[in-house]
Amino acid sequence: MTTENQVEYALDKPVDFVIVGSGSAGGILAKELSTGGFSVVVLEQGPFREAKDFSHDEFDVFMMSELSGGAAHPDNQTFRDDESKVAEIQRTQGPAPAMYAPGVGGASVHFSANFWRLREIDFNERSVLGAISGTNFADWPITYDELEPYYTKVDWEIGVSGAPGPFDSPRSKPFPVPPLPIKSSGALLEKGAKALGLHAQAAPMAILSKPHNGRPACINCGYCMGFGCEVGAKSSTLAAMIPQAQASGNCEIRANCAVYELATGTNGKMSEVLYIDPQGNQRAQQARAVIVAANGAETPRLLLNSANAAHPDGLANSSGFVGRNLMYNSHANLSCTFEHPLNDYKGVQCTRIVHDYYESDPARGFYGGGGFDARPFLHATPIMYALLGQPPGTKQWGTEFKDQLAHNFNHQMTISCGATSLPLDRNNITIDPTLKDPWGRPSLRVTYRDHDDDLATARFLQSVAEEVVDAAGAIQQWSHEVEPQRGGPHLLGTCRLGNDPQTSVVDRYHRSHDISNLFICDGSSMVTSGRGQPTMTIMALAFRAAEHIAAAARANEI
């Protein structure tokens, strides 16, 4: 269903909910509230694509960033690694510092779909380990047991393939479909892990191994990470949630609409959402309640840009925590080649993961934990492989280069490590004082430098990966040094949940502490970072938030 057949609401008549953003959280909130009988308008900055719009055009997707806002960084995000510096646009230093995907479905459209739940320890780690000096390390206001039913809703309603692993937290239901078939990289990870006494398990993936909920199974095309799925097997909110929201007759998706301000009325509550429509006109949609689900960078930017006389520091920001505690997760990679062909470019990215080092261990001398998987990574497609897949120091031209490309492309894999990030005041989203985006909105400014413990954790996991691939029989391995990050797609923690209005932005049900009909739910809600794959938790939080928001609305408590 596209927008021409959906319901249309008048601007001057309040709808029950305006939702800003349609990604991993916004798409779920739209579906849950509209199918629950509420009138919903979703304002999405990017386009409304359909499955038929996705291609395997590697140049368009990677070089031109077709699914992530364009290669020229038109939104003018700036970056600095210290607040004493002037932030600059990273024109020649890689992608934007806040990487996300404008468009209906958000980043769930092009993610690799590696889908880990958090565990019990993630929710109470501060109580278990104690304070970490110089950080805002804190417990969540909810527990794993409280969120588990909503993880299960994600499994079954979004669609997750998998099987329980040896360290997994309890589940109330099994996976709806079995794991995806193991690839060569998964088999080699399993071999190396077993030799070291580690435990490889089937990777839980938001890609269907069998038909489910009227959607088809994966066709093993290999174009997963960075690409949209043309058959609908990848469990994006575009594929799994938005069609149900529109079919309810209660949800209007307005794509290519850039929200620039959230307005409050004379009673101090949210009254309307101001945005620029596809024709460049300024519009205002009246609403009884507003939910911001724009991602962990755009959500704080919008709140800060909506400052007014009653809220001079930005909406929902009496604590000063809006934009603070940005967490990217820490990362490391290792590449390796094997004697025999792997054909790893085929199929999904990941089929096996290792979580033996998920929990923090004081014996390591630093905080942090994580896991790793085996995948082709950016080497699944030929252009990216030619540009980024070779060992450091390799000539980028000539016969030797061509021969190495021809041989290694089919003999190579990557171990990808994901780990914790600590919440810090110094890592934040603020408003750039000079630059604006194409819609005239003040641009976001990212200030970020990884905590030393986060870098140490990433280096530790990389060292374990070296041992694993050696035990698996790799004939060559190489890696790049783990260095402070200058950007990332995991945008977490900037409007955290909490019981204390002095140290959090929203309560345990995602309601702003300051404005009773303003809700925030996306990666910004997370209190800690998890171990590297946050999307499933964002989706579970959205299902839980929708249930409580709907109950409050029916009880006239908004």
XYZ file of C-alpha atoms in Angstrom:
558
model
C 0.000 0.000 0.000
C 1.363 3.426 -0.894
C 0.256 6.818 0.297
C -2.409 7.478 -2.332
C -4.944 5.180 -0.668
C -4.312 6.046 2.959
C -6.412 8.157 5.299
C -5.783 11.927 5.258
C -6.184 14.135 8.311
C -6.796 17.882 8.391
C -4.005 20.039 9.742
C -6.282 22.124 11.956
C -8.012 19.215 13.689
C -5.966 17.523 16.398
C -5.073 13.890 15.776
C -4.502 11.618 18.747
C -0.785 11.239 18.025
C 1.825 12.786 15.779
C 4.865 10.532 15.555
C 8.118 12.082 14.349
C 10.090 9.344 12.599
C 9.105 5.990 11.134
C 12.105 3.784 11.844
C 12.666 0.909 14.252
C 10.644 2.628 17.000
C 8.373 4.977 15.050
C 7.115 2.278 12.701
C 6.116 0.048 15.609
C 4.478 2.892 17.529
C 2.493 3.829 14.407
C 1.269 0.280 13.898
C 0.395 -0.367 17.543
C -1.467 2.898 18.104
C -3.312 3.000 14.770
C -4.467 -0.618 14.988
C -5.551 0.229 18.539
C -8.023 2.746 17.126
C -6.089 6.005 17.558
C -5.671 8.580 14.802
C -1.979 8.822 13.893
C 0.076 11.054 11.620
C 3.670 9.975 10.983
C 6.053 12.682 9.797
C 9.096 11.193 8.057
C 11.970 13.311 6.759
C 12.915 10.863 3.994
C 11.087 9.188 1.109
C 8.530 6.377 1.146
C 10.217 3.572 -0.771
C 8.653 0.263 -1.728
C 10.360 -3.101 -2.179
C 10.475 -2.565 -5.936
C 12.575 0.575 -5.391
C 15.526 -1.334 -3.925
C 18.381 -2.412 -6.140
C 21.792 -4.091 -6.032
C 23.469 -0.969 -7.407
C 26.564 -0.917 -5.233
C 27.781 2.449 -6.510
C 24.430 4.100 -5.796
C 24.065 2.574 -2.335
C 27.620 2.895 -1.009
C 29.293 5.620 -3.045
C 26.268 7.903 -3.357
C 24.664 6.909 0.001
C 21.264 6.597 -1.678
C 19.602 5.121 1.416
C 21.378 7.289 3.973
C 20.833 10.853 2.907
C 23.316 11.346 0.073
C 27.084 11.366 -0.268
C 27.562 15.117 0.117
C 26.348 15.295 3.769
C 23.726 17.934 2.905
C 22.525 18.114 6.504
C 25.861 19.745 7.487
C 26.474 17.729 10.630
C 29.679 18.741 12.376
C 32.089 16.778 14.556
C 34.744 17.402 17.178
C 36.421 15.103 19.664
C 36.671 17.715 22.409
C 34.429 20.600 23.481
C 37.363 22.997 23.350
C 37.545 22.589 19.554
C 35.459 24.065 16.759
C 33.383 21.318 15.168
C 33.791 20.810 11.436
C 32.047 18.951 8.624
C 33.887 15.710 7.873
C 33.925 16.202 4.128
C 36.982 14.052 3.490
C 37.107 11.872 6.592
C 34.327 9.402 5.951
C 30.603 9.312 6.644
C 28.587 11.728 8.728
C 29.179 11.503 12.501
C 25.508 10.593 13.078
C 24.801 7.921 10.488
C 21.171 7.110 9.833
C 18.745 6.430 7.010
C 16.096 9.034 6.155
C 13.070 7.221 4.803
C 10.069 5.221 5.924
C 11.457 2.314 7.945
C 14.636 4.205 8.837
C 17.832 2.216 9.316
C 15.844 -1.016 9.712
C 15.630 -0.954 5.905
C 19.366 -1.270 5.285
C 20.832 -2.753 8.490
C 22.615 -6.111 8.513
C 19.848 -7.436 10.817
C 22.090 -8.983 13.482
C 19.555 -9.097 16.328
C 20.764 -9.526 19.900
C 18.631 -9.128 23.001
C 20.121 -7.386 26.002
C 20.577 -9.617 29.053
C 19.695 -9.240 32.703
C 23.114 -7.760 33.472
C 22.598 -4.897 31.026
C 19.741 -3.532 33.104
C 21.398 -3.565 36.557
C 25.116 -3.484 35.790
C 25.698 -0.307 37.809
C 24.391 -2.041 40.937
C 26.505 -5.123 40.250
C 29.772 -3.380 39.359
C 29.468 -0.073 41.183
C 30.144 3.438 39.960
C 32.680 4.174 37.223
C 34.385 7.498 37.849
C 33.706 10.282 35.386
C 30.747 8.544 33.747
C 26.959 8.572 34.004
C 26.853 4.773 34.305
C 23.409 3.885 35.702
C 20.855 1.112 36.057
C 17.770 1.062 33.877
C 14.402 1.799 35.528
C 13.112 -1.494 34.083
C 14.387 -5.072 34.173
C 14.959 -7.750 31.574
C 11.919 -9.620 32.884
C 9.745 -6.564 32.271
C 11.011 -6.182 28.710
C 11.082 -9.893 27.802
C 7.442 -10.129 26.618
C 8.149 -7.282 24.211
C 11.319 -8.938 22.937
C 9.056 -11.873 22.157
C 6.639 -9.574 20.312
C 9.586 -8.455 18.208
C 10.488 -12.083 17.480
C 7.011 -12.960 16.291
C 5.573 -9.731 14.880
C 8.718 -8.316 13.287
C 10.108 -11.749 12.408
C 13.382 -13.145 13.778
C 15.206 -16.336 12.746
C 17.303 -18.140 15.292
C 17.795 -20.719 18.038
C 18.676 -20.286 21.729
C 22.361 -20.106 22.597
C 24.239 -21.353 25.667
C 24.348 -17.953 27.418
C 20.987 -16.522 26.349
C 18.573 -15.065 28.867
C 15.218 -16.822 29.423
C 12.620 -16.676 26.663
C 8.836 -16.974 27.002
C 8.446 -18.421 23.480
C 10.751 -20.044 20.939
C 11.899 -18.287 17.801
C 9.162 -18.207 15.160
C 11.428 -19.604 12.427
C 14.697 -21.586 12.542
C 18.175 -20.139 12.037
C 19.337 -19.206 8.581
C 21.632 -21.800 6.947
C 25.210 -21.697 8.185
C 27.735 -20.118 5.808
C 31.433 -20.908 5.415
C 32.328 -17.989 7.660
C 30.004 -19.338 10.335
C 31.476 -22.817 10.071
C 35.010 -21.456 10.390
C 34.056 -19.313 13.359
C 32.532 -22.392 14.955
C 35.710 -24.395 14.287
C 38.035 -21.758 15.705
C 35.848 -21.047 18.726
C 35.553 -24.730 19.623
C 39.325 -25.145 19.462
C 39.661 -22.387 22.059
C 36.865 -23.648 24.295
C 34.478 -20.905 23.196
C 30.866 -21.341 22.145
C 29.609 -20.293 18.724
C 25.839 -20.142 18.401
C 23.343 -19.534 15.636
C 23.048 -15.810 14.997
C 19.575 -14.406 15.674
C 18.713 -12.452 12.536
C 15.841 -10.163 11.577
C 15.758 -11.904 8.202
C 13.311 -14.730 7.601
C 14.610 -18.253 7.012
C 11.080 -19.394 6.168
C 7.886 -17.569 5.183
C 6.266 -15.859 8.175
C 3.375 -13.450 8.629
C 2.718 -13.387 4.904
C 6.295 -12.420 4.042
C 8.730 -14.590 2.049
C 11.993 -16.188 3.124
C 15.458 -14.896 2.261
C 16.592 -15.618 -1.312
C 20.319 -15.473 -0.371
C 21.130 -12.674 -2.800
C 23.907 -11.413 -0.525
C 22.870 -7.760 -0.709
C 21.912 -7.245 2.939
C 24.183 -4.826 4.771
C 23.542 -1.365 3.399
C 20.845 -2.494 0.985
C 17.065 -2.634 1.105
C 15.438 -6.035 0.609
C 13.521 -6.288 -2.644
C 11.583 -9.374 -1.536
C 10.639 -8.223 1.975
C 12.495 -10.981 3.830
C 14.435 -8.477 5.921
C 12.293 -7.572 8.919
C 12.269 -3.809 8.648
C 9.383 -1.793 10.005
C 8.775 -0.821 6.370
C 8.028 -4.466 5.584
C 6.526 -5.672 8.865
C 4.737 -2.729 10.525
C 3.939 0.144 8.164
C 1.578 -1.897 5.925
C -0.497 -2.833 8.983
C -0.559 0.752 10.210
C -1.856 2.005 6.874
C -4.340 -0.853 6.526
C -5.891 0.138 9.864
C -7.394 3.204 8.209
C -6.128 5.309 11.106
C -2.556 6.110 10.054
C -1.338 8.709 7.571
C 2.323 8.551 6.547
C 3.632 11.911 5.366
C 7.012 11.291 3.747
C 9.604 13.898 2.771
C 8.377 16.125 5.600
C 11.070 17.738 7.750
C 9.945 18.639 11.270
C 11.606 21.794 12.574
C 9.753 22.591 15.807
C 7.521 21.080 18.462
C 5.160 23.755 19.789
C 3.502 24.002 23.190
C 0.203 25.734 23.878
C -0.904 28.127 26.596
C -1.573 25.173 28.910
C 2.074 24.122 28.666
C 1.320 20.935 26.760
C 2.277 19.940 23.245
C -0.151 21.451 20.775
C 1.247 21.112 17.260
C 4.168 19.913 15.189
C 5.660 22.303 12.652
C 7.230 20.896 9.502
C 8.217 21.633 5.924
C 6.265 19.618 3.368
C 7.669 18.141 0.118
C 6.856 21.355 -1.760
C 8.767 23.499 0.732
C 5.700 24.895 2.488
C 5.611 25.383 6.251
C 2.824 23.341 7.817
C 1.567 22.680 11.350
C -0.277 19.526 12.421
C -2.305 19.823 15.604
C -2.031 16.906 18.017
C -3.323 15.721 21.369
C 0.053 14.081 22.013
C 3.450 13.933 20.327
C 5.894 11.028 20.167
C 9.446 11.753 19.028
C 11.132 8.702 17.508
C 13.599 10.372 15.167
C 16.778 8.492 16.344
C 19.355 9.279 19.020
C 20.773 12.254 17.134
C 17.764 13.869 15.466
C 15.529 13.504 18.532
C 17.730 15.651 20.808
C 18.359 18.084 17.957
C 14.618 18.610 17.530
C 14.052 19.039 21.270
C 16.892 21.542 21.539
C 15.745 23.438 18.444
C 12.241 23.674 19.974
C 13.356 25.847 22.902
C 10.834 28.527 23.878
C 10.220 30.979 26.710
C 8.872 28.264 28.994
C 11.634 25.828 28.039
C 14.702 27.961 27.262
C 17.082 24.985 27.246
C 14.912 22.906 24.926
C 11.856 20.751 25.446
C 12.018 17.969 28.051
C 15.395 19.283 29.182
C 14.933 20.474 32.772
C 17.563 17.876 33.724
C 20.042 19.104 31.125
C 20.332 15.516 29.913
C 18.896 16.010 26.413
C 21.736 15.218 24.029
C 24.138 13.953 26.688
C 25.504 10.407 27.098
C 25.786 9.609 23.384
C 26.973 6.019 22.905
C 28.130 4.532 19.576
C 29.044 1.073 20.902
C 32.719 0.228 20.458
C 33.843 -1.805 17.466
C 36.771 -3.706 15.986
C 37.279 -5.869 12.922
C 39.753 -8.456 11.711
C 40.027 -9.801 8.169
C 41.499 -13.118 7.104
C 41.886 -15.455 4.143
C 41.674 -19.233 3.877
C 43.041 -21.842 1.503
C 39.700 -22.927 0.100
C 36.906 -20.827 -1.437
C 34.313 -19.556 1.046
C 31.659 -18.046 -1.261
C 30.906 -15.754 1.659
C 29.408 -13.053 -0.543
C 26.285 -15.184 -0.798
C 23.475 -15.131 1.747
C 23.047 -12.998 4.870
C 25.943 -11.353 6.655
C 26.051 -13.395 9.883
C 25.167 -16.989 10.721
C 27.235 -17.557 13.885
C 28.136 -15.373 16.882
C 30.287 -15.816 20.006
C 29.159 -14.329 23.324
C 31.612 -15.862 25.817
C 32.911 -12.387 26.684
C 29.534 -10.660 26.901
C 29.877 -9.700 30.577
C 32.446 -7.368 32.047
C 35.272 -9.082 33.945
C 37.274 -7.024 36.468
C 40.234 -9.352 35.879
C 40.719 -7.744 32.467
C 41.518 -4.450 34.152
C 38.824 -2.401 32.443
C 35.054 -2.227 32.146
C 33.260 -3.734 29.187
C 32.058 -6.777 27.330
C 30.787 -7.784 23.938
C 30.602 -10.395 21.244
C 31.710 -11.075 17.710
C 30.439 -12.670 14.526
C 31.866 -13.861 11.207
C 30.724 -12.172 8.004
C 31.902 -10.806 4.668
C 31.306 -7.285 6.062
C 31.975 -4.668 3.355
C 33.687 -7.298 1.224
C 30.480 -8.907 -0.023
C 30.342 -6.623 -3.056
C 33.151 -6.043 -5.576
C 33.611 -2.258 -5.510
C 33.799 -2.042 -1.718
C 36.051 -5.086 -1.673
C 38.461 -3.530 -4.170
C 38.544 -0.270 -2.206
C 38.612 -1.519 1.388
C 39.181 -5.256 1.431
C 42.922 -5.556 0.947
C 45.626 -5.853 3.608
C 47.304 -2.578 4.617
C 50.130 -1.628 2.266
C 48.695 -3.484 -0.730
C 49.214 -1.707 -4.043
C 45.944 -0.443 -5.478
C 46.877 -1.041 -9.108
C 48.711 -3.431 -11.389
C 48.854 -7.153 -12.020
C 49.544 -8.101 -8.386
C 46.510 -6.126 -7.255
C 44.261 -7.731 -9.855
C 45.492 -11.219 -9.017
C 44.909 -10.637 -5.320
C 41.392 -9.365 -5.970
C 40.583 -12.365 -8.106
C 41.827 -14.827 -5.501
C 40.964 -13.257 -2.153
C 37.422 -12.096 -2.923
C 36.213 -15.662 -2.626
C 38.606 -16.722 0.137
C 38.139 -13.928 2.653
C 35.963 -13.163 5.686
C 35.839 -10.717 8.593
C 35.376 -11.105 12.328
C 33.263 -8.149 13.464
C 33.381 -7.259 17.162
C 30.756 -5.187 18.959
C 31.010 -4.027 22.552
C 29.978 -1.558 25.221
C 30.165 2.220 25.336
C 30.095 4.147 28.585
C 27.759 7.175 28.926
C 29.724 10.387 29.285
C 28.826 14.063 29.542
C 31.527 14.874 26.996
C 29.894 12.690 24.333
C 26.841 14.568 23.189
C 24.554 16.044 20.571
C 24.248 19.825 20.601
C 23.302 22.502 18.069
C 25.955 23.878 15.754
C 26.129 27.665 16.283
C 26.556 28.584 12.619
C 25.497 25.881 10.160
C 22.041 24.920 8.929
C 20.669 22.048 6.867
C 18.845 22.397 3.529
C 15.528 23.050 5.332
C 17.019 25.946 7.317
C 17.167 24.019 10.599
C 20.249 24.567 12.792
C 22.517 21.562 12.226
C 23.447 19.011 14.828
C 26.925 18.958 16.310
C 28.502 15.751 17.591
C 31.185 15.797 20.264
C 32.628 12.351 20.896
C 35.671 10.509 22.131
C 35.458 6.891 23.279
C 36.177 6.134 26.916
C 39.520 4.380 27.346
C 37.740 1.283 28.685
C 35.629 1.079 25.521
C 38.728 1.142 23.339
C 40.377 -1.454 25.560
C 37.360 -3.746 25.263
C 37.365 -3.483 21.480
C 41.097 -4.261 21.372
C 40.604 -7.231 23.688
C 37.895 -8.727 21.478
C 40.038 -8.133 18.399
C 42.886 -10.056 20.063
C 40.528 -12.969 20.781
C 39.395 -12.876 17.144
C 43.038 -13.240 16.075
C 43.296 -16.449 18.072
C 39.983 -17.742 16.713
C 40.846 -17.351 13.041
C 44.315 -18.772 13.633
C 42.708 -21.834 15.215
C 40.294 -22.035 12.279
C 43.199 -22.312 9.819
C 43.507 -18.833 8.367
C 46.544 -18.472 6.111
C 46.640 -14.680 6.456
C 45.056 -12.183 8.831
C 45.201 -8.450 9.309
C 43.389 -5.703 11.168
C 43.322 -1.965 11.574
C 44.229 -0.385 14.882
C 41.292 0.377 17.142
C 41.099 4.155 17.334
C 38.590 6.690 18.706
C 35.506 6.782 16.524
C 34.431 9.773 14.474
C 30.927 8.564 13.706
C 28.563 5.652 13.911
C 25.073 4.320 13.181
C 24.291 3.347 16.794
C 22.950 6.575 18.282
C 22.108 5.733 21.870
C 21.448 7.266 25.262
C 20.784 10.939 24.488
C 17.288 11.098 26.101
C 17.595 8.307 28.623
C 14.890 6.565 30.622
C 14.921 7.049 34.379
C 12.908 7.425 37.543
C 14.756 10.577 38.657
C 13.787 13.728 36.689
C 17.163 15.228 37.624
C 19.182 12.573 35.771
C 16.895 11.436 32.942
C 14.650 12.819 30.220
C 11.692 10.412 30.218
C 10.134 8.127 32.796
C 10.005 4.344 32.625
C 7.061 4.572 30.217
C 8.809 7.051 27.865
C 6.770 10.059 29.009
C 8.708 13.304 29.347
C 9.232 14.300 32.970
C 8.426 17.895 31.970
C 5.489 17.729 29.523
C 2.786 15.132 30.091
C 1.761 14.649 26.451
C 5.287 14.436 25.038
C 6.828 10.977 24.646
C 10.263 9.948 23.375
C 11.134 6.455 22.199
C 14.095 5.397 20.065
C 17.792 4.674 20.609
C 18.017 7.824 22.704
C 15.960 6.069 25.413
C 18.653 3.496 26.202
C 20.420 3.916 29.537
C 23.379 1.685 28.676
C 24.593 0.653 25.257
C 24.273 -3.106 25.266
C 26.996 -5.072 23.549
C 26.851 -3.875 19.979
C 23.468 -4.658 18.396
C 20.800 -2.312 19.832
C 17.990 -2.474 17.266
C 16.038 -5.333 18.814
C 15.993 -3.527 22.150
C 14.803 -0.311 20.493
C 11.953 -2.264 18.923
C 11.051 -3.994 22.195
C 10.998 -0.629 23.965
C 8.653 0.687 21.263
C 6.182 -2.176 21.701
C 6.229 -1.630 25.465
C 5.910 2.151 25.159
C 2.977 1.842 22.750
C 1.094 -0.384 25.177
C 1.496 2.035 28.074
C 0.850 5.146 25.981
C -2.360 3.622 24.612
C -3.509 2.676 28.114
C -2.831 6.206 29.366
C -4.734 7.718 26.440
C -7.751 5.495 27.017
C -7.722 6.480 30.692
C -7.570 10.171 29.710
C -4.211 10.473 31.486
C -2.309 12.323 28.761
